[in-house]
PDB file of C-alpha atoms in Angstrom:
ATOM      1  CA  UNK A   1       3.367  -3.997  20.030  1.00 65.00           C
ATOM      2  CA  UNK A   2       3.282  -0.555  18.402  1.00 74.00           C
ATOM      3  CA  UNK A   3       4.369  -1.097  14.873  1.00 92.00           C
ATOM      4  CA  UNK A   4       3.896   1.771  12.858  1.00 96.00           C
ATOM      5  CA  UNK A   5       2.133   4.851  14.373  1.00 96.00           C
ATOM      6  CA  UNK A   6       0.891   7.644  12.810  1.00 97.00           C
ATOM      7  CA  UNK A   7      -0.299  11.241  14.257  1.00 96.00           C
ATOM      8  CA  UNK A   8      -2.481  13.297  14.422  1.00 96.00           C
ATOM      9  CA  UNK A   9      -5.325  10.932  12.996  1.00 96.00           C
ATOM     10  CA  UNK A  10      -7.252  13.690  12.077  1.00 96.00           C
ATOM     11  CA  UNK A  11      -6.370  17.524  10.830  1.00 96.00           C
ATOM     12  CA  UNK A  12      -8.119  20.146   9.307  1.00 97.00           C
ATOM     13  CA  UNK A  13      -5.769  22.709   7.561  1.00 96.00           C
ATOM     14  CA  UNK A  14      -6.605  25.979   5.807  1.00 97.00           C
ATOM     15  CA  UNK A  15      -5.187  26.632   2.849  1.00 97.00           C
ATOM     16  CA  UNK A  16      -1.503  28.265   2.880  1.00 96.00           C
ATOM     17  CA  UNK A  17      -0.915  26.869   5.993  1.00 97.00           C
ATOM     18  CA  UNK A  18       2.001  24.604   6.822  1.00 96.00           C
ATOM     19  CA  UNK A  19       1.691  21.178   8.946  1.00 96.00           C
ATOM     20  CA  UNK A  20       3.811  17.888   9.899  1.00 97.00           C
ATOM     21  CA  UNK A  21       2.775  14.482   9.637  1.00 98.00           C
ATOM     22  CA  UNK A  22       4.631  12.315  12.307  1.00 98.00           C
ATOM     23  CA  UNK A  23       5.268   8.858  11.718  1.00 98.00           C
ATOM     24  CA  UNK A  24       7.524   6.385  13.744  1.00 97.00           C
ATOM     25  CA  UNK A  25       8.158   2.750  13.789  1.00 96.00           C
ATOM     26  CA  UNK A  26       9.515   0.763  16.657  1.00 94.00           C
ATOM     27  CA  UNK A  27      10.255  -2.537  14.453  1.00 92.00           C
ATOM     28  CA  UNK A  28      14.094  -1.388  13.811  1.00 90.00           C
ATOM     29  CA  UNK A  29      12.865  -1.450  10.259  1.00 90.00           C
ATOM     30  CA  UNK A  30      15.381   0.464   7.702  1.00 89.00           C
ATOM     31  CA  UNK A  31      12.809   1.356   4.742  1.00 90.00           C
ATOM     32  CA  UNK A  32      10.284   3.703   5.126  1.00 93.00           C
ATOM     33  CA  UNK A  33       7.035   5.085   2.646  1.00 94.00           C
ATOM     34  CA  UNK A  34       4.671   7.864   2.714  1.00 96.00           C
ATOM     35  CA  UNK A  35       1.650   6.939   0.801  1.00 96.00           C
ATOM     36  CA  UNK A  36      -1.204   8.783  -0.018  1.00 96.00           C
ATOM     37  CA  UNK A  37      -5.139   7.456  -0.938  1.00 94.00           C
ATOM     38  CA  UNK A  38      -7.635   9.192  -2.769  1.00 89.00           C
ATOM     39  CA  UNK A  39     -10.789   8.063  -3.459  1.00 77.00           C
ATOM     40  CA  UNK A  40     -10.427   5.466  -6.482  1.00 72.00           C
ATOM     41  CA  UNK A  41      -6.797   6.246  -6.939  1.00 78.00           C
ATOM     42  CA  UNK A  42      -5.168   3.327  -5.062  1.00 86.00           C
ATOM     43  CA  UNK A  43      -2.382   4.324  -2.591  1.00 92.00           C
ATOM     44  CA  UNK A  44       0.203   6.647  -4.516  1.00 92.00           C
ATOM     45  CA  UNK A  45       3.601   6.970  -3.246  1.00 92.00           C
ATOM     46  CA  UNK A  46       4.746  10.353  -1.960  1.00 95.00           C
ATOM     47  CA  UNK A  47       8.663   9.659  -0.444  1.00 95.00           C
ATOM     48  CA  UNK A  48      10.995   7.022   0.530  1.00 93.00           C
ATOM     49  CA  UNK A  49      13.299   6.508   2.349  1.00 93.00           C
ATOM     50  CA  UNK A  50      16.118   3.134   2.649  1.00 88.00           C
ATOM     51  CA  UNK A  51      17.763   4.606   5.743  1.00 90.00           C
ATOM     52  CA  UNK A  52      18.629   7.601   7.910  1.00 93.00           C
ATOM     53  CA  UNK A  53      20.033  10.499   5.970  1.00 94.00           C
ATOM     54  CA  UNK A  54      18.651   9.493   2.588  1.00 93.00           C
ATOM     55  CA  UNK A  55      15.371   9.850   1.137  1.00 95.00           C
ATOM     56  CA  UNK A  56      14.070   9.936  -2.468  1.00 92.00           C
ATOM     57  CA  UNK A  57      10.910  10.726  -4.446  1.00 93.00           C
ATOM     58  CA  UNK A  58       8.360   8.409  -5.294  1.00 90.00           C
ATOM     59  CA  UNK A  59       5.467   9.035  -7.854  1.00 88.00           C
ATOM     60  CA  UNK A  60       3.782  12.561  -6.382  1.00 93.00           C
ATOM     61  CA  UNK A  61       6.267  14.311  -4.503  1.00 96.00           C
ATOM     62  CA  UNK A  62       5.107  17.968  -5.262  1.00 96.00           C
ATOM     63  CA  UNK A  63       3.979  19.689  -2.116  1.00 96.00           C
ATOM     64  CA  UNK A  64       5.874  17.924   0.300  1.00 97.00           C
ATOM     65  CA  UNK A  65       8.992  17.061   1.719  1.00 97.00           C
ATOM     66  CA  UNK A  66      10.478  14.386   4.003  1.00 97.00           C
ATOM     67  CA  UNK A  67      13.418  14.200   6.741  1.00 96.00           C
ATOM     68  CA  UNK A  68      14.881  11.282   7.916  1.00 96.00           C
ATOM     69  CA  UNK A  69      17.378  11.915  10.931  1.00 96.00           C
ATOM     70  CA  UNK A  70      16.733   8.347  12.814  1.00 96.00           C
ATOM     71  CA  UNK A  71      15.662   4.873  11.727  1.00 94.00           C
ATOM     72  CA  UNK A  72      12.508   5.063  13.945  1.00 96.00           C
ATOM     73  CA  UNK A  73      10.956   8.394  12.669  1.00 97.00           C
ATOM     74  CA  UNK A  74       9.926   9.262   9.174  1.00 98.00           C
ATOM     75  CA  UNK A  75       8.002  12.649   9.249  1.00 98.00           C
ATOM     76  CA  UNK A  76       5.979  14.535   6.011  1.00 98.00           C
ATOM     77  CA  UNK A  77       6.065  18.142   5.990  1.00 97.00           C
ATOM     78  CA  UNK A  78       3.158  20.495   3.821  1.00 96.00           C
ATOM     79  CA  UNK A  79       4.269  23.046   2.957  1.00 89.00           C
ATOM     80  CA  UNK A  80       1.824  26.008   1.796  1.00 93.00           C
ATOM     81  CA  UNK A  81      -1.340  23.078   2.329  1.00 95.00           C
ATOM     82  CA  UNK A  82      -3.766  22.947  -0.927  1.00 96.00           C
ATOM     83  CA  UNK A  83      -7.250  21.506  -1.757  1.00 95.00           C
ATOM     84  CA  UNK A  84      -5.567  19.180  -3.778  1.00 95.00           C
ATOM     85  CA  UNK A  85      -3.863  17.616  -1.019  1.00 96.00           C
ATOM     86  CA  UNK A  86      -7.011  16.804   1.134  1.00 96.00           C
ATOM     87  CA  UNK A  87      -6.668  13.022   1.250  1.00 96.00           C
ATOM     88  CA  UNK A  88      -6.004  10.029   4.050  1.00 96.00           C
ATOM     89  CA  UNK A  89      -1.815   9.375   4.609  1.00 97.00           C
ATOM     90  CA  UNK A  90      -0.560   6.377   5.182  1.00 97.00           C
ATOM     91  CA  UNK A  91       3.252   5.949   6.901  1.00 97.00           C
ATOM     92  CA  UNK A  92       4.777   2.173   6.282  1.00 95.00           C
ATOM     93  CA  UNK A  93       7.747   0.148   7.083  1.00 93.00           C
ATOM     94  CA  UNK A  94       9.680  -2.401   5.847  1.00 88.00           C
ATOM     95  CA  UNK A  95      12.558  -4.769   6.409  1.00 82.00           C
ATOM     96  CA  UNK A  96      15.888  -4.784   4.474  1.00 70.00           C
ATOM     97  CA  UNK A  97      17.394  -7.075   2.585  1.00 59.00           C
ATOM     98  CA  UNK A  98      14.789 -10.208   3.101  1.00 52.00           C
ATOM     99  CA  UNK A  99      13.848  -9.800  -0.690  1.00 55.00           C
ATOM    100  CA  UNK A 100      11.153 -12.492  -1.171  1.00 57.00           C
ATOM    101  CA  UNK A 101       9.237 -12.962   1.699  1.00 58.00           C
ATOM    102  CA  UNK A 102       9.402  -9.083   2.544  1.00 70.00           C
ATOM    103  CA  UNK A 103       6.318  -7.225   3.350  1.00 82.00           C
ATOM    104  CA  UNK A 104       5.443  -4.244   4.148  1.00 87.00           C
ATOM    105  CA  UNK A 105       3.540  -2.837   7.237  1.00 92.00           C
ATOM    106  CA  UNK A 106       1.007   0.103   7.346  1.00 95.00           C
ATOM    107  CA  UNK A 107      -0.042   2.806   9.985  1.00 96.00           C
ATOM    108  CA  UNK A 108      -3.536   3.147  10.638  1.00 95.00           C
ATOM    109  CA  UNK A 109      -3.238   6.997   8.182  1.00 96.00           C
ATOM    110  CA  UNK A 110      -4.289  10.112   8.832  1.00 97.00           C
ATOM    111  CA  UNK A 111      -7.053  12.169   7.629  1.00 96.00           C
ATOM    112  CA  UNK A 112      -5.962  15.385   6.029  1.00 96.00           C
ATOM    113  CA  UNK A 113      -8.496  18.390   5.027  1.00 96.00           C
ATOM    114  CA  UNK A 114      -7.076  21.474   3.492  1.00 96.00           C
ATOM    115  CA  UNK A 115     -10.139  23.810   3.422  1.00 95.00           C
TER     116      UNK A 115
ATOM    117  CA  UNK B   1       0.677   6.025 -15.845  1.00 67.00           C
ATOM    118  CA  UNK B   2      -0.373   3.157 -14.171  1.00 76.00           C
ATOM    119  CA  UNK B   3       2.019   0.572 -13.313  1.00 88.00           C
ATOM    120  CA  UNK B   4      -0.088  -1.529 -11.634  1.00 92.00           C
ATOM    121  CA  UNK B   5      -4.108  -2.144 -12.354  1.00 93.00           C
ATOM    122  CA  UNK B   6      -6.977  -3.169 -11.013  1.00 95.00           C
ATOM    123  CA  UNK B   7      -9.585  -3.016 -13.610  1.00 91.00           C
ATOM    124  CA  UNK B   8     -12.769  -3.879 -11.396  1.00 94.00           C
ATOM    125  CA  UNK B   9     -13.330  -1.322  -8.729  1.00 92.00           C
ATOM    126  CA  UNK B  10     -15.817  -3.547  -7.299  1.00 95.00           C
ATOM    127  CA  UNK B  11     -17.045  -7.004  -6.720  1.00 96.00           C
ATOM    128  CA  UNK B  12     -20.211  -8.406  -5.431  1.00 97.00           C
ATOM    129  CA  UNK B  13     -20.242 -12.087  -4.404  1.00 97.00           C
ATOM    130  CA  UNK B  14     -22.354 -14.673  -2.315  1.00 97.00           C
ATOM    131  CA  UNK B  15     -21.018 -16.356   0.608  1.00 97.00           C
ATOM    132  CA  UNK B  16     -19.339 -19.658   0.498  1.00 97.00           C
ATOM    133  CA  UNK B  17     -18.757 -18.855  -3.229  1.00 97.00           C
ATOM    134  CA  UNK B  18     -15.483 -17.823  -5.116  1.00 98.00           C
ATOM    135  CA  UNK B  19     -14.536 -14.333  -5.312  1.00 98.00           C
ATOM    136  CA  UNK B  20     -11.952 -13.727  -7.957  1.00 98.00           C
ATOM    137  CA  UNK B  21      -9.495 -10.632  -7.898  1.00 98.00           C
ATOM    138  CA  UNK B  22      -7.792  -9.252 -10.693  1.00 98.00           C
ATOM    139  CA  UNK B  23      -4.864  -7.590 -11.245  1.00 97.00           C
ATOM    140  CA  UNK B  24      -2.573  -6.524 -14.324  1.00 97.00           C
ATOM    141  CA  UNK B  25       1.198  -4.933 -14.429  1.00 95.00           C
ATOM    142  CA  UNK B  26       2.951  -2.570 -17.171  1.00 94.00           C
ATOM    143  CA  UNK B  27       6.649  -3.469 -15.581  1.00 89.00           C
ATOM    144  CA  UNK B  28       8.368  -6.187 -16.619  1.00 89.00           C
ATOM    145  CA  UNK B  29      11.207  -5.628 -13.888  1.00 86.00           C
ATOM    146  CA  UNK B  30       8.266  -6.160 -11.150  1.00 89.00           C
ATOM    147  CA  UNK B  31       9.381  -9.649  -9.846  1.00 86.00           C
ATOM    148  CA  UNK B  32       7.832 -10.009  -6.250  1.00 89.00           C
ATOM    149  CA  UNK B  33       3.837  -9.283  -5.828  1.00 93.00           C
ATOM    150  CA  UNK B  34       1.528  -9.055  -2.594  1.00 93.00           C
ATOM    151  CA  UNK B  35      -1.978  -8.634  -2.038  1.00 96.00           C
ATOM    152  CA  UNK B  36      -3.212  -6.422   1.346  1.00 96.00           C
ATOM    153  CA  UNK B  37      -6.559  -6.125   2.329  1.00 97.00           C
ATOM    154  CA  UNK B  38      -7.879  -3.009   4.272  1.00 95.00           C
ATOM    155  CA  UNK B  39     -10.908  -2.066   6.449  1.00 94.00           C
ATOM    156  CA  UNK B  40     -12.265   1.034   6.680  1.00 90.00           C
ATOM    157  CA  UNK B  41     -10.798   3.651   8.676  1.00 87.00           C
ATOM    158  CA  UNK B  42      -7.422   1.468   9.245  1.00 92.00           C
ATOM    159  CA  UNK B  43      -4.203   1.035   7.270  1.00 93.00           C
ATOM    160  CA  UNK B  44      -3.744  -1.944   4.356  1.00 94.00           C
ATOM    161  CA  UNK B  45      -2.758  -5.376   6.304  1.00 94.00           C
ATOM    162  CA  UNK B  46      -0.956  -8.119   4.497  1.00 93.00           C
ATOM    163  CA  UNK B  47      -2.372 -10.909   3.141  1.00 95.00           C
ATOM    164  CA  UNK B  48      -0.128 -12.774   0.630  1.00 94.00           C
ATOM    165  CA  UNK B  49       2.581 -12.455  -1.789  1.00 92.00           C
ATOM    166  CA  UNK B  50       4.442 -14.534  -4.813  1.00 93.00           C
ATOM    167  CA  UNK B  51       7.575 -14.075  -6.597  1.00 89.00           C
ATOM    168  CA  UNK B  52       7.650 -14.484 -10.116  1.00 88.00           C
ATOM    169  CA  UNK B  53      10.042 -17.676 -10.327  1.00 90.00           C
ATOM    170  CA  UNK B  54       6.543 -19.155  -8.724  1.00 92.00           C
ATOM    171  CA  UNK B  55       3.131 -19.474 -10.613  1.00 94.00           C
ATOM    172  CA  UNK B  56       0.957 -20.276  -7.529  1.00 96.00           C
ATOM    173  CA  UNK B  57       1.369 -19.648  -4.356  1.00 95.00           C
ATOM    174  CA  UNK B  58      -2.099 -20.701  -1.213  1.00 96.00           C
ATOM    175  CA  UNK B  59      -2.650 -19.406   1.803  1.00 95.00           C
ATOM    176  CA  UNK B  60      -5.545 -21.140   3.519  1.00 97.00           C
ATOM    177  CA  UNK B  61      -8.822 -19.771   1.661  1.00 97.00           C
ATOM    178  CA  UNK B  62      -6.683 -17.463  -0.191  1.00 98.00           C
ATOM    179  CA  UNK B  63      -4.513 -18.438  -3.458  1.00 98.00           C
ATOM    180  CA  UNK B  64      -2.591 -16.388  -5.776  1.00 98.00           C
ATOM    181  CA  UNK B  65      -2.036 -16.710  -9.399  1.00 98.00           C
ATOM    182  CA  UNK B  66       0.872 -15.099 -11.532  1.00 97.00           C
ATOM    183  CA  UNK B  67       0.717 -15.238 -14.996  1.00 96.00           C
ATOM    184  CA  UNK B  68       4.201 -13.820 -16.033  1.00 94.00           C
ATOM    185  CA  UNK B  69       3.601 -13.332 -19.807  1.00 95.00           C
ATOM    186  CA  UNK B  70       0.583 -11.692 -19.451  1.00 96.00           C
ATOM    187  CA  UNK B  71       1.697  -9.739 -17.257  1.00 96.00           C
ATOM    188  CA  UNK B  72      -1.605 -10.479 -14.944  1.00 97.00           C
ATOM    189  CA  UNK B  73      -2.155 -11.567 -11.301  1.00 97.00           C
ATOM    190  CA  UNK B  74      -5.338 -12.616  -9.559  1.00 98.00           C
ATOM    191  CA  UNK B  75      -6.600 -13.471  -5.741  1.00 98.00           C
ATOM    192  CA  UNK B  76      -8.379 -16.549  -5.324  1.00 98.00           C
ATOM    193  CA  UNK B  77     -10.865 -16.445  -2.219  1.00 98.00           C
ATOM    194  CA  UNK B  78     -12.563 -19.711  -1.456  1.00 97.00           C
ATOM    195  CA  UNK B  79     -14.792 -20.048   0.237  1.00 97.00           C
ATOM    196  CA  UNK B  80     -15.991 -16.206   0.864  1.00 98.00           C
ATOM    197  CA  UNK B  81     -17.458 -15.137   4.160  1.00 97.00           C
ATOM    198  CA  UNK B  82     -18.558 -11.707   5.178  1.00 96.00           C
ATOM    199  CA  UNK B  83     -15.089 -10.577   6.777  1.00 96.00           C
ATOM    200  CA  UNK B  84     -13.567 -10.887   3.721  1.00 97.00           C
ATOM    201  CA  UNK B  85     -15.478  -7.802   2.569  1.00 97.00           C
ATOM    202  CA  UNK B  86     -12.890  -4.869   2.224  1.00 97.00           C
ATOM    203  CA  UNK B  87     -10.513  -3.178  -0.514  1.00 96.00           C
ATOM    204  CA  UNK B  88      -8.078  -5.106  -1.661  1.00 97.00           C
ATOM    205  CA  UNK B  89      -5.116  -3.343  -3.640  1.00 96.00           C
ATOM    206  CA  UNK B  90      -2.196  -5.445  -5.160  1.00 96.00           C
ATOM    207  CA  UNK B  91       1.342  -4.207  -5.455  1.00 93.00           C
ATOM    208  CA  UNK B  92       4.642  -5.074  -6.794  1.00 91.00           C
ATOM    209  CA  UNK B  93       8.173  -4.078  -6.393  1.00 84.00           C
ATOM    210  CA  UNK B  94      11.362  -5.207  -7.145  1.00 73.00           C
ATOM    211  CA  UNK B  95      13.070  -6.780  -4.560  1.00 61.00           C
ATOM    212  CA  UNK B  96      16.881  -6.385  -5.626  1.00 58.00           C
ATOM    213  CA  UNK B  97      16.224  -3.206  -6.764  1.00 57.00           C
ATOM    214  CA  UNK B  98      14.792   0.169  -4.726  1.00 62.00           C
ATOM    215  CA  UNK B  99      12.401  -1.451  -2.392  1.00 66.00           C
ATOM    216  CA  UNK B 100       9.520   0.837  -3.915  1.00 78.00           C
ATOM    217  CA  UNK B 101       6.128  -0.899  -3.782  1.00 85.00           C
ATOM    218  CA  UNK B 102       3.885   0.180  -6.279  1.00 88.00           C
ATOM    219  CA  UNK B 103       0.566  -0.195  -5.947  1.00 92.00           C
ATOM    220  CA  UNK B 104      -3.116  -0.707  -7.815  1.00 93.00           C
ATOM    221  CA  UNK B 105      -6.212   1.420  -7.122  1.00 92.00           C
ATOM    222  CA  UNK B 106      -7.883  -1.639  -4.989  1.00 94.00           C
ATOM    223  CA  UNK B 107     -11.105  -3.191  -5.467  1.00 96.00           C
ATOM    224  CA  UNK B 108     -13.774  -3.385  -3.103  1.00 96.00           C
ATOM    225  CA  UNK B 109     -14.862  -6.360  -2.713  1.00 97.00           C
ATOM    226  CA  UNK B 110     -18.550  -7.192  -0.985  1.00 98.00           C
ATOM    227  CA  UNK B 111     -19.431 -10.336   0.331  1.00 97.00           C
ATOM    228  CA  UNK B 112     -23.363 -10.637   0.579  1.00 96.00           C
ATOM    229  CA  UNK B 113     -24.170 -12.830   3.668  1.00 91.00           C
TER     230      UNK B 113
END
């Protein structure tokens, strides 16, 4: 019962440098989010996306960008990594169409350092 | 700005007593609310939700309150016990609309054993 899974859990990146988060769900689930958390800043949303092909920009996009090519994967690309992006990423999933009574489910995140 | 608050960044309460979690919203469009709870070191889990043609809606210990004209929610736990200590963030989203959820900055919440 995978869910939503998340990798790597843990990455240290030097500034400049370029990584990808991965993030796939097994729950044939048609909306997926890229959150981040910082410390007293709640969970902000980075991208969206309500199906393959299309994605859209949620409240701090600016660094990253997103790809959506099958329903089950979801990944975040940094591009050019900064300080300011050190924080933990979170990767969820949700139904369509359910309206009330919809939810939506959360990978364990990943650690990011830019250093 | 912030869509959706959570004034108290933490709470401190004794267990088998109430804890009470607030929550305010700027967007009147936000029509569908949930409350997730999260541990350290793991991703936000569920916990419960309302829409806002209800006013109330209970969940074993847990009971939410909307309060549509003020634009407020709060989490009802009762009684507390020492699991229950974690962050809890609300969010809302509108349901017939994008499927964004938007959510608060969380409060920690400690129960004291």
């Amino acid at each position: 019962n995978a869910g939503v899974t998340q990798t790597p859990k843990f990455r240290i990146l030097k500034i400049g440098q370029s990584m990808t988060l991965q993030c796939a769900q097994d729950m044939n689930h048609n909306y997926m989010y890229w959150y981040r958390q910082d410390p007293g800043m709640g969970l902000k949303l980075i991208y969206y996306s309500v199906g393959a092909g299309i994605t859209d920009k949620g409240e701090v996009p600016n660094g990253y960008n997103v790809s959506r090519s099958t329903t089950e994967d979801f990944p975040l690309r940094l591009e050019l990594a900064a300080p300011s992006q050190t924080s933990v990423y979170f990767c969820a999933s949700s139904p369509p169409g359910q309206g009330y009574g919809n939810t939506i489910y959360f990978g364990e995140g990943s650690w990011l350092t830019v250093v | 700005d912030q869509q959706v608050k959570q004034n108290s960044p933490s709470l401190s309460v004794q267990e088998g007593r109430i804890s009470i979690l607030n929550c305010d919203y700027t967007n009147s469009m936000f029509d569908y609310f949930l409350w997730y709870k999260k541990y350290p070191a793991e991703g936000p889990t569920f916990l419960i939700s309302i829409s806002s043609i209800k006013d109330k809606n209970e969940d074993g210990r847990f009971t939410v309150f909307l309060n549509k004209s003020a634009k407020h929610l709060s989490l009802h736990i009762v009684p507390s016990q020492p699991g229950d200590s974690a962050v809890y963030f609300c969010a809302a989203t509108v349901p017939s609309g994008t499927y964004k959820y938007i959510f608060g900055t969380g409060t920690r919440l400690k129960v004291l054993a």
